[in-house]
mmCIF file of C-alpha atoms and ligand atoms in Angstrom:
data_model
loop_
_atom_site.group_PDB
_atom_site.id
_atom_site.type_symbol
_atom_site.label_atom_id
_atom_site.label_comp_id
_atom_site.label_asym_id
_atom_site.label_seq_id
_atom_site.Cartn_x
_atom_site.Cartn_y
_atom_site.Cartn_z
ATOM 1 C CA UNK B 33 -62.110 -88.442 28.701
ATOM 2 C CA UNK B 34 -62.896 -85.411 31.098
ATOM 3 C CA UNK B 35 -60.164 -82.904 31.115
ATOM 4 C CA UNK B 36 -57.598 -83.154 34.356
ATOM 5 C CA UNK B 37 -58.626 -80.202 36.458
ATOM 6 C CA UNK B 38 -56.627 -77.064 37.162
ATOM 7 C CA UNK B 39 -55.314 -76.244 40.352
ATOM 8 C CA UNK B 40 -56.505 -73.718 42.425
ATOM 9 C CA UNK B 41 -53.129 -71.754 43.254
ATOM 10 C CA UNK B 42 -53.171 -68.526 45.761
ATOM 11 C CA UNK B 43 -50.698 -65.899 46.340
ATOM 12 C CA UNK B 44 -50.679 -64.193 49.436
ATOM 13 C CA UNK B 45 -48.291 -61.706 51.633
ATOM 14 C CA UNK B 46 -48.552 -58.476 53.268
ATOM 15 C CA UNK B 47 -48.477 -55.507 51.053
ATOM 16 C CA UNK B 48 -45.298 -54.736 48.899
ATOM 17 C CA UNK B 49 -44.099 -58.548 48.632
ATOM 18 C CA UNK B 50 -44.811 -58.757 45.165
ATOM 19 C CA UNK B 51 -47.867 -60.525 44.839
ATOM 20 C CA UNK B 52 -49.504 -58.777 41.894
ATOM 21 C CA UNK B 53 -46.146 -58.980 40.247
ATOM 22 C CA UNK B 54 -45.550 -62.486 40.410
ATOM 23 C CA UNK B 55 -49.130 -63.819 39.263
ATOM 24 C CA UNK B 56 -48.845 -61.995 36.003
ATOM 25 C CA UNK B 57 -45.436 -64.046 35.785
ATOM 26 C CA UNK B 58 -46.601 -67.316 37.146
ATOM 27 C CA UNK B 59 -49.732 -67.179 34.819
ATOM 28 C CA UNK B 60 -47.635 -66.391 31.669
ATOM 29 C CA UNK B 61 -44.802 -68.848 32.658
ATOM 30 C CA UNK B 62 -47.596 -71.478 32.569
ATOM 31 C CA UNK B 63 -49.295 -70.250 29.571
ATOM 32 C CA UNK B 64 -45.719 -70.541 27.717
ATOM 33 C CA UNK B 65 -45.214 -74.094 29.179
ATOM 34 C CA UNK B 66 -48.703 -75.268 27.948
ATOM 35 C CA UNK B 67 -50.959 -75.365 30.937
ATOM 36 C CA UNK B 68 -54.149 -73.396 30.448
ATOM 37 C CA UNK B 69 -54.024 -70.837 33.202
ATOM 38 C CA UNK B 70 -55.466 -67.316 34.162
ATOM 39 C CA UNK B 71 -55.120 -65.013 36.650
ATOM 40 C CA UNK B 72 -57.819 -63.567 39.265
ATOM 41 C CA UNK B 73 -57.692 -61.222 41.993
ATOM 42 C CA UNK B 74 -59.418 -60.505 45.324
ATOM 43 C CA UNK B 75 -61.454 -58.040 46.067
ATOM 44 C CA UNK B 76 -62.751 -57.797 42.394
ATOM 45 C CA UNK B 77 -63.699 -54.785 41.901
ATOM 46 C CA UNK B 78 -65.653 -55.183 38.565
ATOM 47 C CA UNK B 79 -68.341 -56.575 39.988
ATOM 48 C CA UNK B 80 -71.611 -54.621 42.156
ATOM 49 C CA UNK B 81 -70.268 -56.206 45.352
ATOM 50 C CA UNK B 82 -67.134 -55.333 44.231
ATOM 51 C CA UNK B 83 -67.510 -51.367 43.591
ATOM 52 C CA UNK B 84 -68.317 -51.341 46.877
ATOM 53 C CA UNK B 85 -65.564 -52.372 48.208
ATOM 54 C CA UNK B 86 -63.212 -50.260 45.766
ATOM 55 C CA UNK B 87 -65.108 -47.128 47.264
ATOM 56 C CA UNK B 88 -64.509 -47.948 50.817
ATOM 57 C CA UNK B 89 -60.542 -48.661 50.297
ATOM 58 C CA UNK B 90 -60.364 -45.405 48.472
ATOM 59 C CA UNK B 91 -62.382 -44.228 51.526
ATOM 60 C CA UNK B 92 -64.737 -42.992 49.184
ATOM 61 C CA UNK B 93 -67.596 -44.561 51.474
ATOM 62 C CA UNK B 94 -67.017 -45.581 54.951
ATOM 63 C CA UNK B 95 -69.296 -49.347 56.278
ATOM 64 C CA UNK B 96 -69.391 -50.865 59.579
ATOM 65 C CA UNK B 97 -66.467 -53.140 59.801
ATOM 66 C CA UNK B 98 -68.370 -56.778 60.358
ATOM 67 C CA UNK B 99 -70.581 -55.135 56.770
ATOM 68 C CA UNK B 100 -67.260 -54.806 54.687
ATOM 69 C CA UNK B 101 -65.801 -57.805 55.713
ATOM 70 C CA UNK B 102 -68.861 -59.973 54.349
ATOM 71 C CA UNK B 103 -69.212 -58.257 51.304
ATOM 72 C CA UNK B 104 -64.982 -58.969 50.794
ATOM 73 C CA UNK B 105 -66.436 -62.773 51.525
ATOM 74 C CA UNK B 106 -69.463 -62.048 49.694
ATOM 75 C CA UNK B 107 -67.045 -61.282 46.515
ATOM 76 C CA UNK B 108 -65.222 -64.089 46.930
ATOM 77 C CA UNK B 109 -68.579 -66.365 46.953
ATOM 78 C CA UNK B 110 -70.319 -65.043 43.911
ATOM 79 C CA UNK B 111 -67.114 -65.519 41.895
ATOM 80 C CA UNK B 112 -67.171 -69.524 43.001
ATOM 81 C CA UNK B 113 -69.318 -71.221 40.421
ATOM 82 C CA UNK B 114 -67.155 -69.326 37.349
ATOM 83 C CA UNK B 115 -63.947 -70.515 39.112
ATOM 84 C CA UNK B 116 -65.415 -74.075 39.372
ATOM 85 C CA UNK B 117 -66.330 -74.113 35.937
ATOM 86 C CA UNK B 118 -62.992 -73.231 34.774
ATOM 87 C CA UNK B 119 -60.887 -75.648 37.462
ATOM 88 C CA UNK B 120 -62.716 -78.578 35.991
ATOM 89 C CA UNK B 121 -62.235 -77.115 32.149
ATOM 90 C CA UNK B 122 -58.252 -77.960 33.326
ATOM 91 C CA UNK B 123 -57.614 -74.174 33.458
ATOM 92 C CA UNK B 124 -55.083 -73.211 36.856
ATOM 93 C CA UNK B 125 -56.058 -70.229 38.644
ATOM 94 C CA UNK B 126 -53.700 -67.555 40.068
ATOM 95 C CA UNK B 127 -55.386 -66.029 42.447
ATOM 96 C CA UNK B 128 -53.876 -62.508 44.138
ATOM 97 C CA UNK B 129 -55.163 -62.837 47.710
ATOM 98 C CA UNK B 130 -58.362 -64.725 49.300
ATOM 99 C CA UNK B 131 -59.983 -65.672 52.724
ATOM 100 C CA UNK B 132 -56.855 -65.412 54.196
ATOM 101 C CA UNK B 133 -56.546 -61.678 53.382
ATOM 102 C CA UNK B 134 -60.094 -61.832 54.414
ATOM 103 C CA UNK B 135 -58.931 -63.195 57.773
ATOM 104 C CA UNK B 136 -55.920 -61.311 58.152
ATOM 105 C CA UNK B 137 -57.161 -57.895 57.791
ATOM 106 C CA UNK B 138 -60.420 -58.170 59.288
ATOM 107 C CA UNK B 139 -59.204 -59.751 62.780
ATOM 108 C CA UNK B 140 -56.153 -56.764 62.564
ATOM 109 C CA UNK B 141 -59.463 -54.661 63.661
ATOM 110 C CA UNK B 142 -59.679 -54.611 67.433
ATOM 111 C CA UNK B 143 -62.605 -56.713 68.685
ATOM 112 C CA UNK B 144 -62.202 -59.626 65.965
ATOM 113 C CA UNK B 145 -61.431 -63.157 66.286
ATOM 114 C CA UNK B 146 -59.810 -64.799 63.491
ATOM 115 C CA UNK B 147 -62.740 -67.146 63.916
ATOM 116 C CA UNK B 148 -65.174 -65.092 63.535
ATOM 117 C CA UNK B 149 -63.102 -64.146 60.507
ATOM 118 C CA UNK B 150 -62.977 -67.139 59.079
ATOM 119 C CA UNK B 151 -66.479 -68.289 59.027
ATOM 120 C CA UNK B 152 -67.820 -66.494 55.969
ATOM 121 C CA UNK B 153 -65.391 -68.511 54.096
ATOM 122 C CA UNK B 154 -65.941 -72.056 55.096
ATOM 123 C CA UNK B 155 -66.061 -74.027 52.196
ATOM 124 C CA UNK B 156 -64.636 -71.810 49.806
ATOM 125 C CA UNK B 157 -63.256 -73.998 46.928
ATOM 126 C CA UNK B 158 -60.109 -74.713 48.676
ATOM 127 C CA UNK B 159 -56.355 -73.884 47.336
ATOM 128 C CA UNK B 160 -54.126 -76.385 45.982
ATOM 129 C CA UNK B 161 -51.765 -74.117 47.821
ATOM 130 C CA UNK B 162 -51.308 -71.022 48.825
ATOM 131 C CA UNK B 163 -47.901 -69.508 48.537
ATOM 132 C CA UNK B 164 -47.042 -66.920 51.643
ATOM 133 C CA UNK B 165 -44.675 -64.234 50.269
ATOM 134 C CA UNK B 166 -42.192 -63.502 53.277
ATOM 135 C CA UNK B 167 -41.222 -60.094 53.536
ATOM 136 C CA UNK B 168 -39.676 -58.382 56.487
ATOM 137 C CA UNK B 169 -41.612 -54.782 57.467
ATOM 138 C CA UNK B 170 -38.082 -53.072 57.439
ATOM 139 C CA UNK B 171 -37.347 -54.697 53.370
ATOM 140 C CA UNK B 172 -41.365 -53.669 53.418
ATOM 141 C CA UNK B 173 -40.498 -50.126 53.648
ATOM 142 C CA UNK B 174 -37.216 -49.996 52.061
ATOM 143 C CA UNK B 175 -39.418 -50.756 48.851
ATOM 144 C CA UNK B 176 -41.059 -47.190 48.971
ATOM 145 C CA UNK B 177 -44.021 -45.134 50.733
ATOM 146 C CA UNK B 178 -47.448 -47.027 51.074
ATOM 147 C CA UNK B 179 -50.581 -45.331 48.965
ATOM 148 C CA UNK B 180 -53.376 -43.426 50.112
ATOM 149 C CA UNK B 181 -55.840 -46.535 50.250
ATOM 150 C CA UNK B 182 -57.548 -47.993 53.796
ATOM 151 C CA UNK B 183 -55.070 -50.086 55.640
ATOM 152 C CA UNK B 184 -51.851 -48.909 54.108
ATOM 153 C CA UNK B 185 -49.844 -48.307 57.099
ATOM 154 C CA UNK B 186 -47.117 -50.142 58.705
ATOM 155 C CA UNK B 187 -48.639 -50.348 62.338
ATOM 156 C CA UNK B 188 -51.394 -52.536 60.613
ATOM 157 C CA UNK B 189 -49.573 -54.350 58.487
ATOM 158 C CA UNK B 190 -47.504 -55.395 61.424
ATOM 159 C CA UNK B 191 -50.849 -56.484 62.898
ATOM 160 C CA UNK B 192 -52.024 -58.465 59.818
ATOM 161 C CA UNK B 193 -48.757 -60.037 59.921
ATOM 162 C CA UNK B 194 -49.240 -61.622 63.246
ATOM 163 C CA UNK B 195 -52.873 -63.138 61.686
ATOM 164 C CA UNK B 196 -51.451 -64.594 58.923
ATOM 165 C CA UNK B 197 -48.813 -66.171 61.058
ATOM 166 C CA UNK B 198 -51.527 -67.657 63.052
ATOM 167 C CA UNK B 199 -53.302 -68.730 60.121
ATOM 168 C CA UNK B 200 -50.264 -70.432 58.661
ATOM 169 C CA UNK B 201 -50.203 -72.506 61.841
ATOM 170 C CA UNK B 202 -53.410 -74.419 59.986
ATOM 171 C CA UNK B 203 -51.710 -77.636 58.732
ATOM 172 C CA UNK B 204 -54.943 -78.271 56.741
ATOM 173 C CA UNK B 205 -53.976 -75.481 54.494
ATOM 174 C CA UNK B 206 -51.009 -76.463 52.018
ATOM 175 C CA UNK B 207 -49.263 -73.178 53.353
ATOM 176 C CA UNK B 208 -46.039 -72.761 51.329
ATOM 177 C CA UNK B 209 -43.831 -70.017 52.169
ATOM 178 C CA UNK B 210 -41.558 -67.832 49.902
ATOM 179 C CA UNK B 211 -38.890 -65.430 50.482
ATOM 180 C CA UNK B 212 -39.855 -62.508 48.692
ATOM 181 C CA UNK B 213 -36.573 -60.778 49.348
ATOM 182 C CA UNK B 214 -35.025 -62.526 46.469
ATOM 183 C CA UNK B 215 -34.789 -60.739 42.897
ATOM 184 C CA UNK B 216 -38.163 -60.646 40.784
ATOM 185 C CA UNK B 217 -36.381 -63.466 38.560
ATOM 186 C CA UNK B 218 -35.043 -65.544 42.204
ATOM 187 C CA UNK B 219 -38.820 -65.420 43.139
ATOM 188 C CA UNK B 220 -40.583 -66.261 40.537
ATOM 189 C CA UNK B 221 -38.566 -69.457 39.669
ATOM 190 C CA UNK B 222 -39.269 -70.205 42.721
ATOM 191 C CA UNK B 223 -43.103 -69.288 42.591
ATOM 192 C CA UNK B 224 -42.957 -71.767 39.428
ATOM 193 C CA UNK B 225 -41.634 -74.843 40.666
ATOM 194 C CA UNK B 226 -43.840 -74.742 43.662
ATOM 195 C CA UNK B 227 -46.883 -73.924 41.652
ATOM 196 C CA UNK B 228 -46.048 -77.131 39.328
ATOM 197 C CA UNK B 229 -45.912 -79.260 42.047
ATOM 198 C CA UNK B 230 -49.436 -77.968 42.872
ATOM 199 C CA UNK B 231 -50.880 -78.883 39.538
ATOM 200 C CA UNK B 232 -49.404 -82.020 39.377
ATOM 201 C CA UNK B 233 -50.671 -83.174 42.757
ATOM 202 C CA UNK B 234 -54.250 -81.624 41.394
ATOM 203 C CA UNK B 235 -54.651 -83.826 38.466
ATOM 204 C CA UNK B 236 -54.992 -86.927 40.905
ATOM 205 C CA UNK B 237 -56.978 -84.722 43.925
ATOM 206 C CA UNK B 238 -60.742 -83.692 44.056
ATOM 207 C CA UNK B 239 -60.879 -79.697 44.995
ATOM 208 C CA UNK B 240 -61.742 -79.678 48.467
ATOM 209 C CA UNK B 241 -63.108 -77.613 50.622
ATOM 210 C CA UNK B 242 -61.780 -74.437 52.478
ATOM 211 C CA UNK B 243 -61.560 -75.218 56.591
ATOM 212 C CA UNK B 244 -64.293 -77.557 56.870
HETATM 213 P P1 TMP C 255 -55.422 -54.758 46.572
HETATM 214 O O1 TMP C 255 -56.574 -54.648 45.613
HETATM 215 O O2 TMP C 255 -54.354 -53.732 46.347
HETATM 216 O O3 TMP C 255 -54.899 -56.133 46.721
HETATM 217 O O4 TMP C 255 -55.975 -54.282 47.983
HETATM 218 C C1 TMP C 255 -57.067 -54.817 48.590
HETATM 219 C C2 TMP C 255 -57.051 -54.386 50.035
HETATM 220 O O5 TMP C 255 -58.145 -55.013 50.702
HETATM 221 C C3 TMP C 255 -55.795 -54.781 50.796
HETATM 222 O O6 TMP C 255 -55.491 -53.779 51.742
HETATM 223 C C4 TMP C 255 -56.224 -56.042 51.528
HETATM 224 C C5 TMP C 255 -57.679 -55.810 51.793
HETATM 225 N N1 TMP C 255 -58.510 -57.023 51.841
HETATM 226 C C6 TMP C 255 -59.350 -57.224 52.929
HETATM 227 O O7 TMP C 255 -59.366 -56.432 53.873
HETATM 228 N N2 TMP C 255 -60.170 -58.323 52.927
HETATM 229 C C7 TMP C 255 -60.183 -59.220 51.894
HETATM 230 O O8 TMP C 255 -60.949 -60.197 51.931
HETATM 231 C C8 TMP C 255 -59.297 -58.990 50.774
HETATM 232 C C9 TMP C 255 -59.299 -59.953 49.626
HETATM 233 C C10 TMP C 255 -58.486 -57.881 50.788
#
């Protein structure tokens, strides 16, 4: 008999909420409970597409904003077949941010739509769910200084905020939303249940496809 597949499982939330944090958790917490799981991350930066990226946050490199934001989709596309492959091996994936961080930060810029945003990403495998860390900008900043990287201020944070408000309004998206506020233990058990429900509800659900 085929293997049940693995649920595609997405962390989002502006920066500071804990995201990177809590998918190292979640994907060990799963590992320990026997459910095959790993962890990936968007933008990966291991890849050619991927450098490119890296150098631009690190404003290393500068690129025309429509340019970046198809190579972030472009990243996300070319690492689709390997992330198929593994959802139908049973193995979950944790995934640290994906279109919707795509969406977010792009139509933060002045002169974007979020649908223009989105379209690069239509029919991305789609999440099982995608769990919305909730963190106010003033707990945001009471957790220390942002970093030197592109996009680490609190004016556009704010502004990212409002998109992924707007994108949480999608009820074909299985938004779930967390408080992040909580202590690292408080959030993660929290994380966990959620994320179990996900897999469970996978086993019995073809992967779909992302807004289409
Ligand atoms: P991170 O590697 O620390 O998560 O940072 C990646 C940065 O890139 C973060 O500021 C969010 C941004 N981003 C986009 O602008 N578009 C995308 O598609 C993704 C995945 C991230």
């Amino acid at each position: 008999m085929a293997a049940k597949r693995g649920a595609l499982i997405v962390l989002e939330g502006v920066d500071k909420a804990g995201k990177t944090t809590q998918c190292k958790m979640l994907v060990q917490a799963l590992q320990q409970s026997g459910y095959p799981a790993e962890m990936m991350r968007f933008p990966d930066r291991s890849t050619t597409i991927g450098k490119l990226i890296s150098a631009y946050l690190e404003k290393k490199s500068e690129l025309e904003d429509h340019t970046v934001h198809l190579l972030f989709s472009a990243n996300r596309w070319e690492m689709v077949p390997e992330m198929k492959r593994k959802l139908e091996q049973g193995t979950t994936l944790v995934v640290d941010r994906y279109a919707f961080s795509g969406a977010a930060f792009t139509s933060a810029k002045p002169g974007f739509s979020l649908d223009w945003c989105t379209r690069s990403d239509v029919g991305l495998p789609k999440p099982d769910v995608v769990l919305f860390l909730q963190l106010s900008p003033a707990e945001a900043a009471s957790r220390g200084r942002y970093g030197e990287e592109r996009y680490e201020d609190a004016a556009f944070q704010s502004a990212v905020l409002d998109r992924f408000r707007q994108l949480m309004d999608d009820s074909s998206v299985n938004w779930k939303v967390v408080d992040a506020s909580g202590s690292v233990d408080d959030v993660h058990k929290d994380i966990a249940l959620k994320s179990l429900d996900a897999i469970h509800a996978a086993q019995t659900q073809p992967l779909g496809e992302l807004w289409k």
